[in-house]
Amino acid sequence: MKIDVLTLFPAMFSGPLDVSIVQRAREAGLVDLRVTDLRDFTHDRHKTVDDRPFGGGPGMVLKPEPIFEALEKLADEKTHVVLMAPAGRVFDQALARELAAKEHLLFISGSYEGVDERVREALVDDEISIGDYVLTNGGLPTMVVIVAVVRLLPGALGDEQSAHDESFSPGKPGLEYPHYTRPAEFRGMKVPEILLSGHHAEIEKWRAEQARKRTAERRPDLLRRDEENL
Ligand code: JF5
C-alpha cells in the first residue's frame, strides 16, 4: 500500500510513524509512506497557503492552487483522497478495514477554518473525522487513521497479536476481559483464583463473561451496534 500525507506541519509526522508496528511495516515494505509539505507547492516568496474567506468572517481558508498542484503530482485516478475534518464520517474499525483495502491513500490534513470548497468538490473522495472535538489541524487525526490502517495490512502484526484483531468485529463488539500478570498477589491484591487454576475451558468462560459485563456496563452502545450488524 502507498500512503501520502499532504500537510502544513510535516514535522508532526516524525515520531509516531517511526516506531512500533508502523515502522516495522515500513521496513518490511508493506507500506510506502510519504509526507509532503503543502508549502512546496506554492510559488510566491511567502509560500502562501491560505487566504481570507470570501464573504467575510473569522479565520483563514486553505487556497485551492497548492492542493490541486500537489495532487496533480502525487495522485492519480486510483488514489483514494481523504480529507481529515470534523464534518467527516466518524472513524471506526469498520472504516479502518475499508481503507486498508485501498491501493493508494492520500490524506489532506486540513487546518485553519478549512479548505476551499472546490478542493472538496473536485478532489476529495472521502471525509473523515476522528470524533467530536476541535483540534488545531488534521495532523493527529491523520496519524490516528494511518496507524489503525497500517496494523491491518497483511503481515503487519506478529501471529500472537493478529489473534487479537477480532475486537470490534461483528460478534466480538467490545471491550477486553481483565488482564493479570505476576505476581499472583501484589500489595494485598490477589489475581482471581480461576486464572491460576489451569482449567482452560473455565478460564475462557470467565473471560467471555467479564468482557460482556464490562462492555454492557461501560459501552452498551457497542452491544446495540453489534446486534444491528449481525
Ligand atoms: C481540522 C479544520 C480540519 O479538528 C479536526 C478533527 C476533529 N475530529 N476529527 C478531525 O481536524 C483538523 C481543523 C480545522 C479542518
Coordinates of C-alpha atoms and ligand atoms in Angstrom, one line a residue:
M1 CA 0.0 0.0 0.0
K2 CA 1.1 3.6 -0.7
I3 CA 0.1 6.4 1.7
D4 CA 0.7 10.0 1.0
V5 CA 0.2 12.8 3.5
L6 CA -0.2 16.5 2.5
T7 CA 0.3 18.8 5.5
L8 CA 1.5 22.2 6.6
F9 CA 3.2 20.6 9.5
P10 CA 5.4 17.7 8.2
A11 CA 7.4 17.8 11.5
M12 CA 4.4 16.4 13.4
F13 CA 4.7 13.2 11.5
S14 CA 8.2 12.2 12.6
G15 CA 7.9 10.2 15.8
P16 CA 4.5 8.4 15.8
L17 CA 5.1 6.8 12.4
D18 CA 8.7 5.9 13.1
V19 CA 8.1 3.5 15.9
S20 CA 6.4 0.2 16.7
I21 CA 4.2 -1.7 14.2
V22 CA 4.1 1.1 11.6
Q23 CA 7.9 1.4 11.5
R24 CA 8.2 -2.4 11.1
A25 CA 5.6 -2.4 8.3
R26 CA 7.5 0.3 6.5
E27 CA 10.8 -1.6 6.9
A28 CA 9.2 -4.8 5.6
G29 CA 7.9 -2.9 2.5
L30 CA 4.2 -3.4 3.4
V31 CA 3.6 0.3 3.2
D32 CA 5.3 3.2 1.4
L33 CA 4.7 6.3 3.4
R34 CA 5.5 9.8 2.2
V35 CA 4.8 13.1 3.9
T36 CA 4.7 16.2 1.7
D37 CA 4.8 19.8 2.8
L38 CA 1.9 21.7 1.2
R39 CA 4.2 24.8 1.0
D40 CA 6.4 23.0 -1.5
F41 CA 3.5 23.7 -4.0
T42 CA 3.4 27.5 -3.5
H43 CA 5.1 29.9 -5.9
D44 CA 5.3 33.2 -4.0
R45 CA 8.0 34.5 -1.8
H46 CA 5.9 34.0 1.4
K47 CA 4.8 30.5 0.5
T48 CA 1.2 31.5 1.0
V49 CA -1.2 28.5 1.5
D50 CA -4.2 30.3 3.0
D51 CA -6.3 33.4 2.4
R52 CA -9.3 35.3 3.9
P53 CA -12.8 33.9 3.3
F54 CA -14.9 35.4 0.5
G55 CA -18.0 36.9 2.2
G56 CA -16.1 37.8 5.4
G57 CA -15.9 36.1 8.7
P58 CA -13.1 34.9 11.0
G59 CA -10.1 32.7 10.2
M60 CA -8.4 31.7 7.1
V61 CA -9.1 29.2 4.3
L62 CA -6.6 26.9 2.6
K63 CA -6.2 28.1 -1.0
P64 CA -7.1 25.7 -3.8
E65 CA -4.0 26.1 -6.0
P66 CA -1.3 24.4 -3.9
I67 CA -3.6 21.5 -3.1
F68 CA -4.6 21.0 -6.8
E69 CA -0.9 21.2 -7.9
A70 CA 0.2 18.8 -5.1
L71 CA -2.5 16.2 -6.1
E72 CA -1.6 16.5 -9.8
K73 CA 1.9 15.4 -8.8
L74 CA 1.1 12.8 -6.0
A75 CA -2.3 11.3 -7.0
D76 CA -3.8 9.5 -10.0
E77 CA -7.4 8.2 -10.8
K78 CA -6.9 5.3 -8.5
T79 CA -5.9 7.3 -5.4
H80 CA -8.4 7.4 -2.6
V81 CA -8.2 11.0 -1.4
V82 CA -9.2 11.6 2.2
L83 CA -9.8 15.0 3.8
M84 CA -9.5 14.9 7.6
A85 CA -12.1 17.3 9.0
P86 CA -14.6 17.4 11.9
A87 CA -17.5 17.2 9.4
G88 CA -16.5 13.8 8.1
R89 CA -17.7 10.3 8.6
V90 CA -16.7 9.3 12.1
F91 CA -13.8 6.9 12.1
D92 CA -14.2 3.4 13.5
Q93 CA -12.7 -0.1 13.0
A94 CA -15.1 -0.9 10.0
L95 CA -13.8 2.2 8.3
A96 CA -10.2 1.3 9.0
R97 CA -10.8 -2.1 7.3
E98 CA -12.4 -0.3 4.3
L99 CA -9.3 1.9 3.9
A100 CA -6.9 -1.0 4.4
A101 CA -8.2 -2.5 1.2
K102 CA -7.2 0.5 -0.9
E103 CA -4.0 0.6 -3.0
H104 CA -3.2 4.2 -2.5
L105 CA -4.4 6.6 0.2
L106 CA -3.7 10.3 0.2
F107 CA -4.6 12.3 3.3
I108 CA -5.1 16.1 3.2
S109 CA -4.5 17.2 6.7
G110 CA -6.7 20.3 7.0
S111 CA -6.2 23.3 9.2
Y112 CA -7.4 26.8 9.9
E113 CA -11.1 27.2 9.2
G114 CA -11.0 24.6 6.5
V115 CA -10.2 24.2 2.8
D116 CA -11.7 26.0 -0.2
E117 CA -14.9 24.1 -1.1
R118 CA -13.6 23.5 -4.7
V119 CA -11.0 21.1 -3.2
R120 CA -13.8 19.0 -1.7
E121 CA -15.9 19.1 -4.9
A122 CA -13.1 18.2 -7.4
L123 CA -10.5 16.2 -5.4
V124 CA -11.8 14.6 -2.2
D125 CA -13.3 11.1 -2.3
D126 CA -13.9 10.7 1.5
E127 CA -14.1 13.0 4.5
I128 CA -13.2 11.5 7.9
S129 CA -13.5 12.8 11.5
I130 CA -11.9 11.0 14.5
G131 CA -14.6 12.4 16.9
D132 CA -16.4 15.4 18.1
Y133 CA -13.8 17.7 19.4
V134 CA -11.8 20.6 17.9
L135 CA -8.1 20.3 17.1
T136 CA -5.7 22.8 15.6
N137 CA -5.0 20.9 12.5
G138 CA -5.6 17.5 10.9
G139 CA -2.1 16.1 11.7
L140 CA -3.1 14.0 14.7
P141 CA -6.3 12.7 13.1
T142 CA -4.3 11.7 10.0
M143 CA -1.8 9.7 12.1
V144 CA -4.6 8.1 14.1
V145 CA -6.1 6.8 10.9
I146 CA -2.8 5.7 9.4
V147 CA -1.8 3.7 12.5
A148 CA -5.2 1.9 12.6
V149 CA -5.0 1.1 8.9
V150 CA -1.4 0.0 8.7
R151 CA -1.7 -2.5 11.5
L152 CA -4.4 -4.2 9.4
L153 CA -2.2 -4.8 6.4
P154 CA -1.4 -8.5 5.9
G155 CA 1.8 -9.3 7.7
A156 CA 1.9 -6.1 9.8
L157 CA 1.2 -8.0 13.1
G158 CA 3.0 -10.9 14.5
D159 CA 0.9 -14.1 14.8
E160 CA 0.5 -13.6 18.5
Q161 CA -1.1 -10.2 18.1
S162 CA -3.2 -11.0 15.0
A163 CA -5.4 -13.2 17.1
H164 CA -6.4 -10.0 18.9
D165 CA -7.6 -8.3 15.9
E166 CA -11.1 -9.7 16.3
S167 CA -12.0 -6.9 18.7
F168 CA -14.7 -4.6 17.2
S169 CA -15.8 -7.1 14.6
P170 CA -19.3 -8.5 14.5
G171 CA -19.8 -11.0 17.3
K172 CA -17.0 -9.5 19.3
P173 CA -18.0 -6.0 19.6
G174 CA -16.5 -4.8 22.7
L175 CA -14.0 -4.4 25.4
E176 CA -11.4 -6.8 26.7
Y177 CA -11.5 -9.0 29.7
P178 CA -9.3 -8.0 32.7
H179 CA -5.7 -9.0 32.4
Y180 CA -3.2 -10.0 35.1
T181 CA 0.4 -11.0 35.2
R182 CA 2.8 -11.9 38.0
P183 CA 2.9 -11.6 41.0
A184 CA -0.2 -13.6 42.0
E185 CA -0.5 -11.3 45.0
F186 CA 0.6 -7.6 44.8
R187 CA 0.3 -5.3 47.8
G188 CA -2.6 -7.4 49.1
M189 CA -4.4 -7.5 45.8
K190 CA -5.0 -11.1 44.5
V191 CA -5.3 -12.4 41.0
P192 CA -8.7 -14.1 40.5
E193 CA -8.3 -17.8 41.6
I194 CA -9.8 -19.1 38.3
L195 CA -6.8 -17.7 36.3
L196 CA -4.4 -19.8 38.4
S197 CA -6.4 -23.0 38.2
G198 CA -5.2 -24.2 34.8
H199 CA -8.8 -25.0 33.7
H200 CA -8.7 -23.5 30.2
A201 CA -12.3 -24.0 29.4
E202 CA -13.4 -22.4 32.7
I203 CA -11.0 -19.5 32.1
E204 CA -12.4 -18.9 28.6
K205 CA -15.9 -18.8 30.1
W206 CA -14.9 -16.4 32.8
R207 CA -13.1 -14.1 30.4
A208 CA -16.1 -14.0 28.0
E209 CA -18.4 -13.2 30.9
Q210 CA -16.1 -10.5 32.2
A211 CA -15.8 -8.9 28.7
R212 CA -19.6 -9.0 28.2
K213 CA -20.3 -7.5 31.7
R214 CA -17.7 -4.8 31.2
T215 CA -19.0 -3.8 27.8
A216 CA -22.6 -3.8 29.0
E217 CA -21.7 -1.5 31.9
R218 CA -19.3 0.9 30.1
R219 CA -20.2 0.8 26.4
P220 CA -23.8 -0.6 25.9
D221 CA -23.8 1.3 22.6
L222 CA -21.2 -1.2 21.3
L223 CA -23.5 -4.2 22.0
R224 CA -26.5 -2.5 20.3
R225 CA -24.4 -1.6 17.2
D226 CA -23.2 -5.2 17.1
E227 CA -26.7 -6.6 17.1
E228 CA -27.6 -4.4 14.2
N229 CA -24.6 -5.8 12.3
L230 CA -25.2 -9.5 13.0
Ligands
JF5_1 C1 -9.1 20.4 11.3 C2 -10.3 22.5 10.0 C3 -9.5 20.2 10.0 O1 -10.1 19.1 14.1 C4 -10.1 18.1 13.3 C5 -10.8 16.9 13.7 C6 -11.5 16.6 14.8 N1 -12.0 15.4 14.7 N2 -11.6 14.9 13.6 C7 -10.9 15.7 12.9 O2 -9.4 18.1 12.2 C8 -8.5 19.2 12.0 C9 -9.3 21.5 12.0 C10 -9.9 22.6 11.4 C11 -10.1 21.3 9.3

